[in-house]
Coordinates of C-alpha atoms and ligand atoms in Angstrom, one line a residue:
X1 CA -2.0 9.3 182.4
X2 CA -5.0 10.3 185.1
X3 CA -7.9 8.6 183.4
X4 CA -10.9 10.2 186.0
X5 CA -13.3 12.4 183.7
X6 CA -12.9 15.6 183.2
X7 CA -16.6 17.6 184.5
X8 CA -15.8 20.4 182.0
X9 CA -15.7 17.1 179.3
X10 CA -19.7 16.8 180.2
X11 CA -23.2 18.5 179.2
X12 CA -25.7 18.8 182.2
X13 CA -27.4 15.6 181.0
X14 CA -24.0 13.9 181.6
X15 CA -23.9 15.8 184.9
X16 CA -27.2 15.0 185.8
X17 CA -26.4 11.3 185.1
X18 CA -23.4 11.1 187.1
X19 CA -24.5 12.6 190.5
X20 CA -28.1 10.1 189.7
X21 CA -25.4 7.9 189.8
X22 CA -23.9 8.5 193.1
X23 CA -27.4 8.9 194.1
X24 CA -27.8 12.7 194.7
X25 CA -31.2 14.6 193.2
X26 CA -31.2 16.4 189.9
X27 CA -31.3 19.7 191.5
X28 CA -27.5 19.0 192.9
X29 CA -26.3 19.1 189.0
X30 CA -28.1 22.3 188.9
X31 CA -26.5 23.6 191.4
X32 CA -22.8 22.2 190.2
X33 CA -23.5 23.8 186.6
X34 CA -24.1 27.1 188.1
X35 CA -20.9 26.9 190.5
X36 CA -18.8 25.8 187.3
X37 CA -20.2 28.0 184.7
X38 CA -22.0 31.1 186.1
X39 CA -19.8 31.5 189.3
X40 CA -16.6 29.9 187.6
X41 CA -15.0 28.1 191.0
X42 CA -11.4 27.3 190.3
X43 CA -11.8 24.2 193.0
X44 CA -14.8 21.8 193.7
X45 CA -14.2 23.1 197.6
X46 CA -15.3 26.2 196.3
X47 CA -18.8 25.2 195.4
X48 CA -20.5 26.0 198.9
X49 CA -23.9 25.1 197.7
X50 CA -22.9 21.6 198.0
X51 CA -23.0 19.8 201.0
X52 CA -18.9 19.1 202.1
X53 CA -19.6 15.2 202.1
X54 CA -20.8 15.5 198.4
X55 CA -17.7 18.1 197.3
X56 CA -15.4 15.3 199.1
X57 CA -16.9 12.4 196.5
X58 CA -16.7 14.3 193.8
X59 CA -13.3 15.5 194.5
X60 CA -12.4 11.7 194.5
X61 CA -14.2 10.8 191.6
X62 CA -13.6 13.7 188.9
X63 CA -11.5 16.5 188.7
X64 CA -12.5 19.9 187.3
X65 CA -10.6 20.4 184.3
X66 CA -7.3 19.6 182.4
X67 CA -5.5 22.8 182.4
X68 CA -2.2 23.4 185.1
X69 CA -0.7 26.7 184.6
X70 CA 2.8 26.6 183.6
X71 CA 3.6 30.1 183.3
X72 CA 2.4 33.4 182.8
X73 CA 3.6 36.3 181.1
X74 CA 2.4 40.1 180.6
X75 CA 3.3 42.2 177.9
X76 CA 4.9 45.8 178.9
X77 CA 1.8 47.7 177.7
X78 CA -0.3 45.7 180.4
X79 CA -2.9 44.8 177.5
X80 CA -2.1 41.1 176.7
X81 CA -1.6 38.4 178.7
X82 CA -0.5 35.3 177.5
X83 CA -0.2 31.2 179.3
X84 CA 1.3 28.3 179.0
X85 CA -1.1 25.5 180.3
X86 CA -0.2 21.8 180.4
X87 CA -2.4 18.8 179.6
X88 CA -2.4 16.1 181.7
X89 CA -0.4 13.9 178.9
X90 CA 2.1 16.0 179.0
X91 CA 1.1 18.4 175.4
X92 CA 0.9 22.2 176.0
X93 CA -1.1 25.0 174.9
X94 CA -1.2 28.7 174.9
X95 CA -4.2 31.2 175.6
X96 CA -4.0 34.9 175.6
X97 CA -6.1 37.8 177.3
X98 CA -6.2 40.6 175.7
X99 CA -7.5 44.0 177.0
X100 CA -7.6 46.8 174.6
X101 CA -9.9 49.7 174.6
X102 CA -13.4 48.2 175.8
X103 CA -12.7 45.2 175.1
X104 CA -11.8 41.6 177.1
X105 CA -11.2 39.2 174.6
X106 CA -10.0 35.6 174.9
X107 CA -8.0 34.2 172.0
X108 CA -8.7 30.5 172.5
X109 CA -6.8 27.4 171.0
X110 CA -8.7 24.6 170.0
X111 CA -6.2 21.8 169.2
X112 CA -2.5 21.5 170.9
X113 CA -0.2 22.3 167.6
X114 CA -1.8 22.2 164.5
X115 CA -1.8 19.8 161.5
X116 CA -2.3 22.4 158.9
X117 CA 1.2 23.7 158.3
X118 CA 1.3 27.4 157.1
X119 CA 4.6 27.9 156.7
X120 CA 4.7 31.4 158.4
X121 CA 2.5 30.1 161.3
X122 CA 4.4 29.2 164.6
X123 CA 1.4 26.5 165.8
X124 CA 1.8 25.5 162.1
X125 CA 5.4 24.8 162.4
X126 CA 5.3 22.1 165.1
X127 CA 2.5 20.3 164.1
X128 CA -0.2 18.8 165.3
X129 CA -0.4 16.9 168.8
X130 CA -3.9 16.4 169.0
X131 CA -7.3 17.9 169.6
X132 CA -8.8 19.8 172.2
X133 CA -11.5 18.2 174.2
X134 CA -14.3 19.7 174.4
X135 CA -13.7 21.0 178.5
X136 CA -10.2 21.8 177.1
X137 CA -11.6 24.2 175.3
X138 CA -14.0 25.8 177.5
X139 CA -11.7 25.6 180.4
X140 CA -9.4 28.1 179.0
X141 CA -12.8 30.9 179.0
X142 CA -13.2 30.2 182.1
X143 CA -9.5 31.0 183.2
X144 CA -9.8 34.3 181.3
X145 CA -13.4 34.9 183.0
X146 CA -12.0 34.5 186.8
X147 CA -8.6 36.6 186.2
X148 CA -10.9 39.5 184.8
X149 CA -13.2 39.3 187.7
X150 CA -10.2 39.4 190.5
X151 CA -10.1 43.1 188.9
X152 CA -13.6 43.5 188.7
X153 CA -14.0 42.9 185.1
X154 CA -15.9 40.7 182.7
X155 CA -14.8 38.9 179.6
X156 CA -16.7 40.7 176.2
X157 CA -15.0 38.4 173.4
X158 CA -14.2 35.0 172.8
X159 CA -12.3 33.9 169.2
X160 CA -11.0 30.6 168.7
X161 CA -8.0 32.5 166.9
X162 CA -5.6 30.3 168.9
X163 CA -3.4 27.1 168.4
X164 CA -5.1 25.1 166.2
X165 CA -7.7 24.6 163.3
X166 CA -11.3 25.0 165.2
X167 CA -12.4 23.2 162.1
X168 CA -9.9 20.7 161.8
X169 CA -11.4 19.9 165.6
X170 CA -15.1 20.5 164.4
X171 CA -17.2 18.9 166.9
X172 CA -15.5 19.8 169.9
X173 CA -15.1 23.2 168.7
X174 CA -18.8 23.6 168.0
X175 CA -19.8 22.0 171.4
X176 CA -17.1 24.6 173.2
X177 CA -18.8 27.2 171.4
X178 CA -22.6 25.8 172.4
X179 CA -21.5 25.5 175.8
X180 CA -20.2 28.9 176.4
X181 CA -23.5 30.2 175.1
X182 CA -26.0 28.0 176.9
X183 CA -28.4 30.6 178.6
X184 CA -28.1 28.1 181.6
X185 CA -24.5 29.0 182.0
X186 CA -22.2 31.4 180.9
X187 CA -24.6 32.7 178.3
X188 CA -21.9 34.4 176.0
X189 CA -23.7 35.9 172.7
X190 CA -23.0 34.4 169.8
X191 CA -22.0 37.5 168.2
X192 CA -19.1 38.0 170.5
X193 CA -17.6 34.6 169.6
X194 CA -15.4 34.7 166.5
X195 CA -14.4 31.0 164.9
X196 CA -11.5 31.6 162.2
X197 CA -10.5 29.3 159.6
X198 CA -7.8 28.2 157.4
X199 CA -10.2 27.8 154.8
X200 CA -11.8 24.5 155.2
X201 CA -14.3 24.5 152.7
X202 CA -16.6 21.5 153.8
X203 CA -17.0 23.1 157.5
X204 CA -17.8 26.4 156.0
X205 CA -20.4 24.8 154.4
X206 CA -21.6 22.6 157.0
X207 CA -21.2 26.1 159.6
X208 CA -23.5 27.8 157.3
X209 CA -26.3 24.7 156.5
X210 CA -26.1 24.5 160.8
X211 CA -27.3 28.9 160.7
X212 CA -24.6 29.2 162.9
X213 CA -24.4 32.7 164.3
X214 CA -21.0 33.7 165.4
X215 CA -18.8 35.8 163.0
X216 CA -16.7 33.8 160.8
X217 CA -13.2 35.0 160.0
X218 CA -11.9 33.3 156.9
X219 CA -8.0 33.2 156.6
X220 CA -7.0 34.2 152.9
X221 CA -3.6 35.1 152.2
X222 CA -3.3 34.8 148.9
X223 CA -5.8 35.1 146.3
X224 CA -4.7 33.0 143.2
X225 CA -3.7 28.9 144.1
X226 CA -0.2 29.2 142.4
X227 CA 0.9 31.8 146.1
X228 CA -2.0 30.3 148.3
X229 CA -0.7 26.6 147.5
X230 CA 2.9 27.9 148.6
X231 CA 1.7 29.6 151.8
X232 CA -1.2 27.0 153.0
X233 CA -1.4 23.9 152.1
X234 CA -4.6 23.5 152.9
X235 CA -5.2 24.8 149.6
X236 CA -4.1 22.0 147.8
X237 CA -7.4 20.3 149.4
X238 CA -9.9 22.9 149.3
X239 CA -8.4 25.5 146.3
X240 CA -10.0 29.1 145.7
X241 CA -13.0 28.0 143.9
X242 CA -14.2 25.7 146.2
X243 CA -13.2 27.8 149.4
X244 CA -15.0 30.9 147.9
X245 CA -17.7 29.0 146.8
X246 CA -18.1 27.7 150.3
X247 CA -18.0 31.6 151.4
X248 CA -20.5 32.6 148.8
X249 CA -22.9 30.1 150.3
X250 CA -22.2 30.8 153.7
X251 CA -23.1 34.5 152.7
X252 CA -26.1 33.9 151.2
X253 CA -27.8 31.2 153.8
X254 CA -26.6 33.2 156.9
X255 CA -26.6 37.3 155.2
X256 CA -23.6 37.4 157.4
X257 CA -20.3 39.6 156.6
X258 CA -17.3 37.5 156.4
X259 CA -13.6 38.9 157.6
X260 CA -11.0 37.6 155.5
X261 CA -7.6 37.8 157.2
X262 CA -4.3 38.6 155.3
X263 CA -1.0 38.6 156.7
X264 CA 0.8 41.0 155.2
X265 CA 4.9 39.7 153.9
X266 CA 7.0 42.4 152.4
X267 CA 7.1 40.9 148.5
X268 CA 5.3 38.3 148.9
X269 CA 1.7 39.3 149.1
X270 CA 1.8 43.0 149.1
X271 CA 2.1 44.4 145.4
X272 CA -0.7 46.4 143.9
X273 CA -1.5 43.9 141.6
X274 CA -2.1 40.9 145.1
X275 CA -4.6 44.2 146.0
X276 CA -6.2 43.6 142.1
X277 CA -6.0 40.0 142.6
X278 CA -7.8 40.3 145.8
X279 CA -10.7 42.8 145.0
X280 CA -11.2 40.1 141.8
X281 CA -11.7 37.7 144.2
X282 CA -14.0 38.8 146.7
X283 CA -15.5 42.5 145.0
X284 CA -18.9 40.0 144.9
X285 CA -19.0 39.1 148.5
X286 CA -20.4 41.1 151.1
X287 CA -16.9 41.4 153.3
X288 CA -14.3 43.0 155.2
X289 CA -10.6 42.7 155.2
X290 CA -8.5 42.4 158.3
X291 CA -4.7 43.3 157.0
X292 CA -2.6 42.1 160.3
X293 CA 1.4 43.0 159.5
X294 CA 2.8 39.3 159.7
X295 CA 4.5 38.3 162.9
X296 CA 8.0 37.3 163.3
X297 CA 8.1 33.1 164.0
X298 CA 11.4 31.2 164.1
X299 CA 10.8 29.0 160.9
X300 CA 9.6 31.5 158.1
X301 CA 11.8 34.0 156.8
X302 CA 9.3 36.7 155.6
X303 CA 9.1 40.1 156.5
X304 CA 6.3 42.0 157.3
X305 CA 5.2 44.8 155.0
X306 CA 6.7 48.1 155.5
X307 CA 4.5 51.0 156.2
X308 CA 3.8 52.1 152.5
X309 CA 3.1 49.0 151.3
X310 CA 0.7 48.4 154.0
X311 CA -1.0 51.5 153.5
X312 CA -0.9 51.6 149.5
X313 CA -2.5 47.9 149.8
X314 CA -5.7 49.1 151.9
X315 CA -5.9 52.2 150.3
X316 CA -6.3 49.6 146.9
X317 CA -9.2 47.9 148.7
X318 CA -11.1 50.8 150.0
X319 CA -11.2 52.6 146.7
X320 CA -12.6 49.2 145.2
X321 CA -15.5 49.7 148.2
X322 CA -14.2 46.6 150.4
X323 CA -13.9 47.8 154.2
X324 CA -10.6 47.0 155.3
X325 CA -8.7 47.6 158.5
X326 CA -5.3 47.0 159.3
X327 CA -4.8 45.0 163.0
X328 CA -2.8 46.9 165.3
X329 CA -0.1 44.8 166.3
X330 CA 0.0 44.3 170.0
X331 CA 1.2 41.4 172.4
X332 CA 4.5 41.0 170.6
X333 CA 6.9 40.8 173.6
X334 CA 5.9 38.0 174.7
X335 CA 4.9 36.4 171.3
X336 CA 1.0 36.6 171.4
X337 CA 0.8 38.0 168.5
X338 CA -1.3 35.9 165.5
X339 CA 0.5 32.9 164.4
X340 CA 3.2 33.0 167.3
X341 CA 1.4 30.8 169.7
X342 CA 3.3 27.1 170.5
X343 CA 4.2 24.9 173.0
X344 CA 6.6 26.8 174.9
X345 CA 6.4 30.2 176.7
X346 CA 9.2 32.1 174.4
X347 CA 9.4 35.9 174.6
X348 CA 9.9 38.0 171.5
X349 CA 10.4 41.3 170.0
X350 CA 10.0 44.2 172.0
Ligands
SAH1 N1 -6.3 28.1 162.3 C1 -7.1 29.2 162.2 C2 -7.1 30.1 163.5 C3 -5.8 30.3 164.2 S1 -4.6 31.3 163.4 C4 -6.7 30.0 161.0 O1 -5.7 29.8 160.4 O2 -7.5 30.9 160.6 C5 -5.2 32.9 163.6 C6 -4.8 33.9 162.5 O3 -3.4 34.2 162.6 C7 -5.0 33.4 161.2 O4 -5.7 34.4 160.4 C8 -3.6 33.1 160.7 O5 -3.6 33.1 159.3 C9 -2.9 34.2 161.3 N2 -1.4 34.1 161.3 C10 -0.7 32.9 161.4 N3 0.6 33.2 161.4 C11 0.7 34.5 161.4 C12 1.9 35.4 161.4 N4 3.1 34.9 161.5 N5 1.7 36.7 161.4 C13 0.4 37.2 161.3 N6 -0.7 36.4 161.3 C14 -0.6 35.1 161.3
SF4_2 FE1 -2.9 26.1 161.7 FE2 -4.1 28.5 161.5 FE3 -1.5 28.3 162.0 FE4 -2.5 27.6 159.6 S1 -2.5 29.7 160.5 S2 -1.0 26.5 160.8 S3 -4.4 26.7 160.2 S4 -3.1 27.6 163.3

């Protein structure tokens, strides 16, 4: 295993301290930070405001990120984009690009596989490999930020909607996150950067006590523990009352609007009453519902909902006044759908 540091893996007080090291003036971390973050070099050669004999030593010393790109694949449409990178132990992750009406958003994973296990959830099905580090994490924004701009484009959206459970992976997700804001670099809003959960109730918690301001997708599923306990068994750790207490909080310290996510599977979680159910359980909380027909994955044998189902379902929740929108599904062709995301670059359904 290639044990030189990662410089994505460091803050620019850990920059700072390394060049110090090797004897170079603040002002030459400065410099680096902006090469990496605001003009996103792919190569330490490429940062020109360094002196060669400097981009020479630290081309010795460190190495500018983890990620190799295995393969790439588009999707017919053009819109999504999906990779396969490698780590440099030999574990693998996927990203994906997609570019839909005004939007450029980066779905990002934050560990390799995922120790969670929903049982309709590809990344969920392998298991968990490990965490992301934190330059793991950021590495694949960047990626996304230098393919938009060969076409003259710029990234809008981040959402850590990848492999992984961001808040299984807390710390390094949080200091991904601060990192791709800092004002210094690539000074994404908050606002544009969505973190989505399984429902870990203690992170909500500790996400809203910490004002965090990005949106928080909450994934829901099911809406009594008898179904949810089946589905995720996360819920056998954090059930209903405790996630939506943790939601209720997080609503009233941050007067934020939470999306809750429900895969939609054909007799499973469709029926009117799963609609009642739902509206029960969060009529009280200022929300909105993201419906997202479930995607096909080799180990579960649900279907998605058919097309009256899915409609009779959000109909339910808009005449009980919750906002509620029904993901188109895109992507799927080359398996970037949600929940199809694993080690390997496998094509899909066209
Ligand atoms: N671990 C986090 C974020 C990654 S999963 C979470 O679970 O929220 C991103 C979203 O895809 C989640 O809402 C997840 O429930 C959903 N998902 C997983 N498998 C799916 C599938 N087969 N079809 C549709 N959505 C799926
Ligand atoms: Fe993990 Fe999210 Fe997949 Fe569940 S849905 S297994 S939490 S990645």
């Amino acid at each position: 295993m290639d044990t030189t540091i990662n410089l994505l893996d460091l803050n620019v007080n850990m920059l700072q301290e390394k060049l110090e090291a090797l004897g170079e003036p603040k002002y030459r971390a400065q410099q680096l930070w902006h090469a990496i973050y605001q003009k996103h070099i792919g190569a330490l050669e490429e940062a020109t405001t360094l002196p060669i004999s400097l981009r020479t030593i630290l081309h010795d010393k460190f190495r500018l990120g983890n990620l190799t790109e295995i393969n790439e694949l588009a999707s017919k449409d053009k819109h999504t984009t999906k990779v396969l990178f490698g780590l440099p132990d030999g574990h693998k992750i996927e990203t994906v690009l997609m570019r839909y009406n005004k939007r450029r958003t980066v779905c990002i994973s934050t560990q390799a596989g995922c120790a969670l296990g929903c049982v309709f959830c590809a990344t969920g099905q392998m298991g968990l490999d490990r965490h992301l580090t934190v330059g793991e994490i950021v590495e694949q924004v960047l990626w996304a930020s230098r393919k938009l701009s060969a076409t003259g484009n710029k990234l809008t959206n981040i959402v850590l909607m990848g492999m992984g459970e961001p808040f299984h992976n807390y710390t390094n997700s949080i200091a991904a996150i601060n990192r791709l804001e800092d004002s210094t670099g690539m000074a994404i809003g908050a606002r544009r950067v969505t973190v989505s959960t399984a429902g870990h109730a203690k992170a909500i918690k500790q996400f809203a006590k910490e004002r965090r301001r990005e949106r928080l997708a909450v994934s829901l599923h099911a809406a009594t523990d008898n179904l949810r306990d089946q589905l995720m068994p996360i819920n056998r750790r954090f059930p209903l009352d405790e996630l939506m207490a943790a939601c209720r909080m997080y609503s009233s310290i941050t007067n934020r609007r939470i999306s809750f996510e429900w895969a939609l599977i054909d007799d499973v979680n469709d029926s009117e009453e799963h609609a009642r159910d739902l509206c029960k359980l969060i009529g009280n909380i200022d929300c909105h519902v993201n419906v997202i027909p479930l995607n096909p994955t080799d180990q579960f044998h649900g279907n998605r909902s058919n097309e009256d189902a899915t409609m009779r379902f959000k109909t339910q929740l808009d005449e009980s006044g919750i906002p509620c929108t029904i993901r188109v599904r895109r992507g799927l062709d080359i398996s970037a759908g949600c929940g199809q995301l694993k080690s390997e670059n496998t094509v899909g359904i066209s």
